[in-house]
PDB file of C-alpha atoms in Angstrom:
ATOM      1  CA  MET I 118      27.910  69.489  98.490  1.00  0.00           C
ATOM      2  CA  ARG I 119      26.929  71.627 101.495  1.00  0.00           C
ATOM      3  CA  ARG I 120      23.421  72.157 102.400  1.00  0.00           C
ATOM      4  CA  SER I 121      22.273  75.016 104.777  1.00  0.00           C
ATOM      5  CA  ASN I 122      20.003  74.183 107.383  1.00  0.00           C
ATOM      6  CA  PRO I 123      16.428  75.919 106.476  1.00  0.00           C
ATOM      7  CA  LEU I 124      15.992  77.018 110.193  1.00  0.00           C
ATOM      8  CA  THR I 125      19.255  78.771 110.334  1.00  0.00           C
ATOM      9  CA  ALA I 126      19.694  80.256 107.002  1.00  0.00           C
ATOM     10  CA  ARG I 127      18.461  83.559 106.597  1.00  0.00           C
ATOM     11  CA  GLY I 128      16.864  84.584 103.222  1.00  0.00           C
ATOM     12  CA  ARG I 129      16.475  87.954 101.753  1.00  0.00           C
ATOM     13  CA  LEU I 130      14.048  89.907 103.793  1.00  0.00           C
ATOM     14  CA  ARG I 131      11.048  91.340 101.632  1.00  0.00           C
ATOM     15  CA  GLY I 132       8.618  94.287 102.664  1.00  0.00           C
ATOM     16  CA  TRP I 133       8.979  97.157 104.895  1.00  0.00           C
ATOM     17  CA  SER I 134      10.018  97.147 108.710  1.00  0.00           C
ATOM     18  CA  LEU I 135       7.861  98.905 111.245  1.00  0.00           C
ATOM     19  CA  LEU I 136      10.766 101.394 111.758  1.00  0.00           C
ATOM     20  CA  GLU I 137      10.935 102.228 108.019  1.00  0.00           C
ATOM     21  CA  GLY I 138       7.063 102.904 107.925  1.00  0.00           C
ATOM     22  CA  LEU I 139       7.021 105.073 110.987  1.00  0.00           C
ATOM     23  CA  LEU I 140       9.916 107.158 109.447  1.00  0.00           C
ATOM     24  CA  ALA I 141       8.125 107.669 106.190  1.00  0.00           C
ATOM     25  CA  THR I 142       4.890 108.501 107.940  1.00  0.00           C
ATOM     26  CA  ALA I 143       6.705 110.979 110.093  1.00  0.00           C
ATOM     27  CA  LEU I 144       8.328 112.533 107.056  1.00  0.00           C
ATOM     28  CA  ALA I 145       4.850 112.855 105.118  1.00  0.00           C
ATOM     29  CA  VAL I 146       3.138 114.360 108.138  1.00  0.00           C
ATOM     30  CA  SER I 147       5.839 116.903 108.571  1.00  0.00           C
ATOM     31  CA  MET I 148       5.735 117.814 104.704  1.00  0.00           C
ATOM     32  CA  THR I 149       2.051 118.035 104.855  1.00  0.00           C
ATOM     33  CA  ALA I 150       2.096 120.265 107.787  1.00  0.00           C
ATOM     34  CA  VAL I 151       4.664 122.775 106.328  1.00  0.00           C
ATOM     35  CA  ALA I 152       2.762 122.774 102.950  1.00  0.00           C
ATOM     36  CA  TRP I 153      -0.639 123.330 104.939  1.00  0.00           C
ATOM     37  CA  ALA I 154       0.644 126.349 106.520  1.00  0.00           C
ATOM     38  CA  GLN I 155       2.047 128.122 103.218  1.00  0.00           C
ATOM     39  CA  LEU I 156      -1.498 127.000 101.472  1.00  0.00           C
ATOM     40  CA  ALA I 157      -3.173 128.757 104.097  1.00  0.00           C
ATOM     41  CA  ASP I 158      -1.207 131.812 103.637  1.00  0.00           C
ATOM     42  CA  TRP I 159      -1.441 131.665 100.065  1.00  0.00           C
ATOM     43  CA  LEU I 160      -5.351 131.282 100.311  1.00  0.00           C
ATOM     44  CA  SER I 161      -5.808 134.325 102.777  1.00  0.00           C
ATOM     45  CA  MET I 162      -3.760 136.523 100.410  1.00  0.00           C
ATOM     46  CA  ARG I 163      -5.787 135.508  97.255  1.00  0.00           C
ATOM     47  CA  ARG I 164      -8.920 136.472  99.485  1.00  0.00           C
ATOM     48  CA  LEU I 165      -7.302 139.720 100.104  1.00  0.00           C
ATOM     49  CA  GLN I 166      -6.535 140.235  96.404  1.00  0.00           C
ATOM     50  CA  ALA I 167     -10.171 139.479  95.265  1.00  0.00           C
ATOM     51  CA  ALA I 168     -11.697 141.582  97.742  1.00  0.00           C
ATOM     52  CA  SER I 169      -9.272 144.377  96.776  1.00  0.00           C
ATOM     53  CA  ALA I 170     -10.144 144.021  93.051  1.00  0.00           C
ATOM     54  CA  ASP I 171     -13.975 143.784  93.673  1.00  0.00           C
ATOM     55  CA  TRP I 172     -13.525 147.391  95.821  1.00  0.00           C
ATOM     56  CA  ALA I 173     -11.569 148.945  93.348  1.00  0.00           C
ATOM     57  CA  ALA I 174     -14.031 147.808  90.569  1.00  0.00           C
ATOM     58  CA  VAL I 175     -16.777 149.603  92.489  1.00  0.00           C
ATOM     59  CA  LEU I 176     -14.998 152.657  93.377  1.00  0.00           C
ATOM     60  CA  LEU I 177     -14.063 153.000  89.358  1.00  0.00           C
ATOM     61  CA  SER I 178     -17.811 152.055  88.319  1.00  0.00           C
ATOM     62  CA  ALA I 179     -18.895 154.963  90.648  1.00  0.00           C
ATOM     63  CA  ARG I 180     -16.872 157.164  88.882  1.00  0.00           C
ATOM     64  CA  GLN I 181     -17.797 156.010  85.360  1.00  0.00           C
ATOM     65  CA  TRP I 182     -21.583 155.959  86.110  1.00  0.00           C
ATOM     66  CA  SER I 183     -21.251 159.628  87.641  1.00  0.00           C
ATOM     67  CA  PHE I 184     -20.044 160.658  84.121  1.00  0.00           C
ATOM     68  CA  GLU I 185     -22.266 158.703  82.168  1.00  0.00           C
ATOM     69  CA  LEU I 186     -25.487 159.584  84.333  1.00  0.00           C
ATOM     70  CA  GLN I 187     -24.401 163.397  84.538  1.00  0.00           C
ATOM     71  CA  GLN I 188     -25.478 163.223  88.270  1.00  0.00           C
ATOM     72  CA  PRO I 189     -23.673 162.637  91.229  1.00  0.00           C
ATOM     73  CA  VAL I 190     -23.079 159.062  92.374  1.00  0.00           C
ATOM     74  CA  ARG I 191     -22.502 158.472  96.168  1.00  0.00           C
ATOM     75  CA  LEU I 192     -20.571 155.479  97.491  1.00  0.00           C
ATOM     76  CA  ASP I 193     -21.326 154.305 100.839  1.00  0.00           C
ATOM     77  CA  LEU I 194     -19.135 151.939 102.983  1.00  0.00           C
ATOM     78  CA  GLY I 195     -21.824 149.759 104.532  1.00  0.00           C
ATOM     79  CA  SER I 196     -22.033 146.732 106.920  1.00  0.00           C
ATOM     80  CA  ASP I 197     -24.169 144.245 108.168  1.00  0.00           C
ATOM     81  CA  SER I 198     -24.058 140.638 109.519  1.00  0.00           C
ATOM     82  CA  ARG I 199     -22.151 139.498 106.577  1.00  0.00           C
ATOM     83  CA  GLY I 200     -19.400 142.179 106.709  1.00  0.00           C
ATOM     84  CA  ALA I 201     -18.442 145.075 105.067  1.00  0.00           C
ATOM     85  CA  CYS I 202     -19.257 146.324 101.369  1.00  0.00           C
ATOM     86  CA  LEU I 203     -19.314 149.047  99.256  1.00  0.00           C
ATOM     87  CA  VAL I 204     -22.545 150.456  97.701  1.00  0.00           C
ATOM     88  CA  ALA I 205     -22.590 153.050  94.899  1.00  0.00           C
ATOM     89  CA  HIS I 206     -26.026 154.706  94.259  1.00  0.00           C
ATOM     90  CA  THR I 207     -27.588 158.054  93.138  1.00  0.00           C
ATOM     91  CA  GLY I 208     -29.151 159.095  96.419  1.00  0.00           C
ATOM     92  CA  GLN I 209     -28.109 160.834  99.664  1.00  0.00           C
ATOM     93  CA  ARG I 210     -25.721 159.137 102.321  1.00  0.00           C
ATOM     94  CA  GLY I 211     -27.683 156.051 103.633  1.00  0.00           C
ATOM     95  CA  ASP I 212     -30.262 156.011 100.773  1.00  0.00           C
ATOM     96  CA  CYS I 213     -29.084 152.400 100.331  1.00  0.00           C
ATOM     97  CA  ALA I 214     -28.376 149.789 102.856  1.00  0.00           C
ATOM     98  CA  GLY I 215     -27.280 146.413 103.000  1.00  0.00           C
ATOM     99  CA  CYS I 216     -24.654 144.051 101.869  1.00  0.00           C
ATOM    100  CA  GLY I 217     -26.552 140.955 101.014  1.00  0.00           C
ATOM    101  CA  ALA I 218     -27.967 140.190  97.575  1.00  0.00           C
ATOM    102  CA  PRO I 219     -30.901 142.520  98.115  1.00  0.00           C
ATOM    103  CA  VAL I 220     -29.476 145.823  98.576  1.00  0.00           C
ATOM    104  CA  VAL I 221     -32.436 148.026  99.515  1.00  0.00           C
ATOM    105  CA  CYS I 222     -32.870 151.459  98.268  1.00  0.00           C
ATOM    106  CA  ARG I 223     -35.070 154.430  98.835  1.00  0.00           C
ATOM    107  CA  PRO I 224     -37.804 154.888  96.203  1.00  0.00           C
ATOM    108  CA  GLY I 225     -36.207 157.073  92.974  1.00  0.00           C
ATOM    109  CA  VAL I 226     -32.505 156.053  94.108  1.00  0.00           C
ATOM    110  CA  GLN I 227     -30.869 154.179  91.395  1.00  0.00           C
ATOM    111  CA  LEU I 228     -28.276 151.563  92.327  1.00  0.00           C
ATOM    112  CA  VAL I 229     -25.339 151.642  90.485  1.00  0.00           C
ATOM    113  CA  ALA I 230     -22.773 149.177  91.757  1.00  0.00           C
ATOM    114  CA  ARG I 231     -21.882 147.210  94.925  1.00  0.00           C
ATOM    115  CA  SER I 232     -19.359 145.005  96.115  1.00  0.00           C
ATOM    116  CA  LEU I 233     -19.749 141.551  97.288  1.00  0.00           C
ATOM    117  CA  PRO I 234     -19.538 140.891 101.152  1.00  0.00           C
ATOM    118  CA  LEU I 235     -16.137 140.359 102.297  1.00  0.00           C
ATOM    119  CA  PRO I 236     -14.543 136.948 102.256  1.00  0.00           C
ATOM    120  CA  SER I 237     -13.631 135.220 105.432  1.00  0.00           C
ATOM    121  CA  GLY I 238     -10.633 136.620 107.447  1.00  0.00           C
ATOM    122  CA  VAL I 239     -10.667 140.089 105.630  1.00  0.00           C
ATOM    123  CA  SER I 240     -12.084 143.043 107.569  1.00  0.00           C
ATOM    124  CA  ALA I 241     -12.523 146.572 106.549  1.00  0.00           C
ATOM    125  CA  SER I 242     -11.750 150.121 107.808  1.00  0.00           C
ATOM    126  CA  ALA I 243     -11.903 153.470 106.481  1.00  0.00           C
ATOM    127  CA  ASN I 244     -11.417 157.073 107.485  1.00  0.00           C
ATOM    128  CA  ILE I 245     -14.629 158.137 105.697  1.00  0.00           C
ATOM    129  CA  SER I 246     -18.057 156.257 105.728  1.00  0.00           C
ATOM    130  CA  SER I 247     -19.238 157.960 102.515  1.00  0.00           C
ATOM    131  CA  GLN I 248     -17.852 159.774  99.228  1.00  0.00           C
ATOM    132  CA  LEU I 249     -19.678 161.782  96.532  1.00  0.00           C
ATOM    133  CA  TRP I 250     -18.499 161.504  92.974  1.00  0.00           C
ATOM    134  CA  ASN I 251     -19.445 164.852  91.124  1.00  0.00           C
ATOM    135  CA  PRO I 252     -19.382 164.645  87.209  1.00  0.00           C
ATOM    136  CA  GLY I 253     -19.504 168.601  86.803  1.00  0.00           C
ATOM    137  CA  THR I 254     -16.254 169.147  88.716  1.00  0.00           C
ATOM    138  CA  ARG I 255     -14.872 165.643  88.054  1.00  0.00           C
ATOM    139  CA  SER I 256     -13.813 165.690  91.675  1.00  0.00           C
ATOM    140  CA  VAL I 257     -14.562 163.350  94.958  1.00  0.00           C
ATOM    141  CA  SER I 258     -15.473 164.743  98.248  1.00  0.00           C
ATOM    142  CA  PRO I 259     -14.438 163.834 100.523  1.00  0.00           C
ATOM    143  CA  ALA I 260     -10.791 162.282  99.694  1.00  0.00           C
ATOM    144  CA  GLY I 261     -10.030 159.335 101.939  1.00  0.00           C
ATOM    145  CA  THR I 262      -8.451 155.784 102.414  1.00  0.00           C
ATOM    146  CA  MET I 263     -10.383 152.369 102.606  1.00  0.00           C
ATOM    147  CA  ARG I 264      -8.402 149.766 104.180  1.00  0.00           C
ATOM    148  CA  LEU I 265      -8.696 145.804 103.767  1.00  0.00           C
ATOM    149  CA  HIS I 266      -7.211 143.656 106.481  1.00  0.00           C
ATOM    150  CA  LEU I 267      -6.107 140.282 106.971  1.00  0.00           C
ATOM    151  CA  SER I 268      -6.533 138.603 110.336  1.00  0.00           C
ATOM    152  CA  ASP I 269      -2.564 138.501 110.394  1.00  0.00           C
ATOM    153  CA  GLY I 270      -2.392 142.123 109.945  1.00  0.00           C
ATOM    154  CA  ARG I 271      -1.367 142.478 106.276  1.00  0.00           C
ATOM    155  CA  THR I 272      -3.308 145.327 104.699  1.00  0.00           C
ATOM    156  CA  VAL I 273      -4.047 147.145 101.491  1.00  0.00           C
ATOM    157  CA  HIS I 274      -5.117 150.678 101.340  1.00  0.00           C
ATOM    158  CA  HIS I 275      -7.466 152.024  98.399  1.00  0.00           C
ATOM    159  CA  VAL I 276      -6.657 155.714  98.614  1.00  0.00           C
ATOM    160  CA  VAL I 277      -8.970 158.162  96.350  1.00  0.00           C
ATOM    161  CA  ASN I 278      -7.919 161.666  95.948  1.00  0.00           C
ATOM    162  CA  LEU I 279      -9.761 164.715  95.248  1.00  0.00           C
ATOM    163  CA  THR I 280      -9.438 164.112  91.400  1.00  0.00           C
ATOM    164  CA  GLY I 281     -10.986 160.689  91.591  1.00  0.00           C
ATOM    165  CA  ARG I 282      -7.879 159.019  91.088  1.00  0.00           C
ATOM    166  CA  LEU I 283      -7.733 155.513  92.835  1.00  0.00           C
ATOM    167  CA  ARG I 284      -4.178 154.078  94.187  1.00  0.00           C
ATOM    168  CA  ARG I 285      -3.933 150.922  95.821  1.00  0.00           C
ATOM    169  CA  CYS I 286      -1.022 150.187  98.024  1.00  0.00           C
ATOM    170  CA  SER I 287       0.387 148.144 100.639  1.00  0.00           C
ATOM    171  CA  PRO I 288       1.853 149.730 104.085  1.00  0.00           C
ATOM    172  CA  ASP I 289       3.595 146.266 104.638  1.00  0.00           C
ATOM    173  CA  GLY I 290       6.176 147.044 101.719  1.00  0.00           C
ATOM    174  CA  PRO I 291       6.044 146.265  98.136  1.00  0.00           C
ATOM    175  CA  THR I 292       4.271 142.878  97.441  1.00  0.00           C
ATOM    176  CA  ALA I 293       3.630 141.113  94.066  1.00  0.00           C
ATOM    177  CA  THR I 294       0.468 142.939  93.819  1.00  0.00           C
ATOM    178  CA  TRP I 295       0.546 146.210  95.403  1.00  0.00           C
ATOM    179  CA  PRO I 296       3.641 149.015  95.522  1.00  0.00           C
ATOM    180  CA  ALA I 297       4.446 150.122  98.939  1.00  0.00           C
ATOM    181  CA  CYS I 298       2.571 152.990 100.294  1.00  0.00           C
TER     182      CYS I 298
END
């Protein structure tokens, strides 16, 4: 019967080696970095979609309220320290101000609707500062385009024509949410 020397016999190694641990850690870190970049991109697109839906709701509310109240409703593009917002009211240009929770209107002016301040990473621009929705002629004056931008350049346009029809589109080409402009 042959016996092996316990000092020279190698048994089965158990556990992880340092090299295996480092490789697993490097793989996990690289996969997390790739996933993190995609998650950040996904979140910024969701912020843009939420802001766009909010602005579309305010635009359509202004139109609806002008028909309901049978008086003109003005839509102002406002801004304050929190960012840009839309404010719909029954007054003249500039009669309501502020994007925060307390929108301040002059006496006798009814606040109809307002958008939330834009989320972080989203900015706004427009070729108009105010629109008037007239229920008698069922028109909007002036027609215009309001744009919401992400910091990486992606944009959605809110185009309101003279008849009050709202069209949302993306100049960056068709997306899952908006057609191409």
